[in-house]
Amino acid sequence: MDTSNHGDGRLVAYADESSAPRGMDRQEYLVCAAVIEKTDADPIRELLRPLLLPGQRKLHWSDESGRRRREIVGVVAGLEAMQVIITHRSTPSRKTERYRRKCLEQLYFELPDGGHGPDVGEQTTDSERHGS
């Protein structure tokens, strides 16, 4: 999502989402975004690229060991970015599209200038979105 930064430059948000059980009777749906200045995108990409293992195209939390997760978090935590996390808790459901939509609505509200502009983030397949 590109959005203006009150004339200071352009911002871009990189977003991802996840759904996970929380106990026997709860489910949590999360949408997270890191908001950075557009001019910082390439330098940040270069900082993150060494974290990729041979053959990896992207970093993905569920593919990483505990040690690697800590390493990745250490690098990401050192970035100068505004990070937004939106969460929805409910009873378990395989159909999460409504939760996704509500979280994204809240994310747009939380972003500078209301999140105007195109999305930038990981695409979700129908099977991922519906928990298949």
Coordinates of C-alpha atoms in Angstrom, one line a residue:
M1 CA 0.0 0.0 0.0
D2 CA 1.6 3.2 -1.1
T3 CA 0.6 6.2 0.9
S4 CA 1.9 9.8 1.2
N5 CA 4.0 10.8 4.2
H6 CA 2.8 14.4 4.6
G7 CA 5.2 15.5 1.8
D8 CA 8.2 13.8 3.4
G9 CA 8.3 11.0 0.7
R10 CA 6.3 7.9 -0.1
L11 CA 5.6 5.0 2.3
V12 CA 5.0 1.4 1.3
A13 CA 3.5 -1.3 3.5
Y14 CA 4.5 -4.9 3.2
A15 CA 1.7 -7.1 4.7
D16 CA 1.2 -10.8 5.5
E17 CA -1.5 -12.7 7.2
S18 CA -1.9 -15.9 9.2
S19 CA -4.5 -17.9 11.0
A20 CA -3.7 -20.2 14.0
P21 CA -5.6 -22.1 16.7
R22 CA -5.4 -20.7 20.2
G23 CA -6.5 -23.5 22.5
M24 CA -9.3 -25.9 21.8
D25 CA -12.1 -23.3 21.3
R26 CA -10.3 -20.2 19.9
Q27 CA -8.8 -19.2 16.6
E28 CA -6.7 -16.1 15.9
Y29 CA -6.4 -14.4 12.5
L30 CA -3.5 -11.9 12.1
V31 CA -2.6 -9.3 9.6
C32 CA 0.8 -7.7 10.1
A33 CA 2.5 -4.9 8.1
A34 CA 5.8 -3.2 8.1
V35 CA 5.6 0.4 6.9
I36 CA 8.8 1.8 5.4
E37 CA 9.8 4.7 3.2
K38 CA 9.7 3.6 -0.4
T39 CA 13.3 4.7 -0.9
D40 CA 14.4 2.3 1.8
A41 CA 12.8 -0.8 0.2
D42 CA 15.9 -1.8 -1.8
P43 CA 18.4 -1.3 1.0
I44 CA 16.2 -3.3 3.4
R45 CA 15.8 -6.0 0.8
E46 CA 19.6 -6.2 0.6
L47 CA 19.7 -6.6 4.5
L48 CA 17.2 -9.4 4.4
R49 CA 18.5 -11.3 1.4
P50 CA 21.4 -12.9 3.3
L51 CA 18.8 -14.6 5.6
L52 CA 17.6 -16.7 2.7
L53 CA 18.8 -20.2 2.7
P54 CA 20.0 -21.8 -0.6
G55 CA 17.0 -22.5 -2.8
Q56 CA 14.7 -20.2 -0.7
R57 CA 12.7 -17.6 -2.7
K58 CA 11.3 -15.9 0.4
L59 CA 11.3 -16.0 4.2
H60 CA 8.3 -17.7 5.6
W61 CA 7.8 -18.2 9.3
S62 CA 6.3 -21.7 9.1
D63 CA 9.3 -22.9 7.2
E64 CA 11.9 -21.8 9.8
S65 CA 13.4 -23.4 12.8
G66 CA 13.3 -21.7 16.2
R67 CA 16.9 -20.6 15.8
R68 CA 16.3 -19.1 12.4
R69 CA 13.1 -17.4 13.6
R70 CA 15.1 -15.7 16.3
E71 CA 17.7 -14.6 13.8
I72 CA 15.1 -13.2 11.4
V73 CA 13.3 -11.4 14.2
G74 CA 16.6 -9.9 15.3
V75 CA 17.3 -8.4 11.9
V76 CA 13.7 -7.2 11.3
A77 CA 13.5 -5.7 14.8
G78 CA 16.5 -3.6 14.0
L79 CA 14.8 -2.0 11.0
E80 CA 13.4 1.5 11.3
A81 CA 9.9 0.7 10.3
M82 CA 6.4 1.2 11.8
Q83 CA 5.0 -2.2 12.4
V84 CA 1.3 -2.8 12.7
I85 CA -0.4 -6.0 13.9
I86 CA -4.2 -6.5 13.6
T87 CA -5.7 -9.6 15.2
H88 CA -9.2 -11.2 15.4
R89 CA -10.1 -13.9 17.8
S90 CA -13.1 -16.1 17.4
T91 CA -14.4 -19.6 17.5
P92 CA -12.5 -21.9 15.1
S93 CA -13.7 -21.8 11.5
R94 CA -12.2 -23.1 8.2
K95 CA -13.7 -20.1 6.3
T96 CA -11.6 -17.1 7.3
E97 CA -12.4 -14.6 4.5
R98 CA -14.6 -12.4 6.7
Y99 CA -11.9 -12.3 9.4
R100 CA -9.4 -11.4 6.7
R101 CA -11.6 -8.6 5.4
K102 CA -12.2 -7.1 8.9
C103 CA -8.5 -7.2 9.7
L104 CA -7.6 -5.5 6.4
E105 CA -10.2 -2.9 7.0
Q106 CA -8.6 -2.1 10.4
L107 CA -5.1 -2.2 8.9
Y108 CA -6.1 0.5 6.3
F109 CA -7.4 2.6 9.1
E110 CA -4.2 2.3 11.1
L111 CA -1.9 3.1 8.2
P112 CA -0.7 6.7 7.6
D113 CA -3.2 8.7 5.5
G114 CA -5.7 5.8 5.6
G115 CA -3.7 3.4 3.5
H116 CA -4.5 4.9 0.1
G117 CA -2.8 3.2 -2.8
P118 CA -2.2 -0.3 -4.2
D119 CA -1.5 -3.3 -2.0
V120 CA 2.0 -4.6 -1.7
G121 CA 2.3 -7.9 0.1
E122 CA 2.1 -11.7 -0.2
Q123 CA -0.7 -13.0 -2.2
T124 CA -2.9 -15.6 -0.5
T125 CA -4.3 -18.6 -2.4
D126 CA -7.9 -19.7 -1.9
S127 CA -6.7 -22.9 -0.2
E128 CA -4.5 -20.9 2.2
R129 CA -7.3 -18.4 3.0
H130 CA -9.8 -21.1 3.8
G131 CA -7.4 -23.3 5.7
S132 CA -7.3 -26.2 3.2

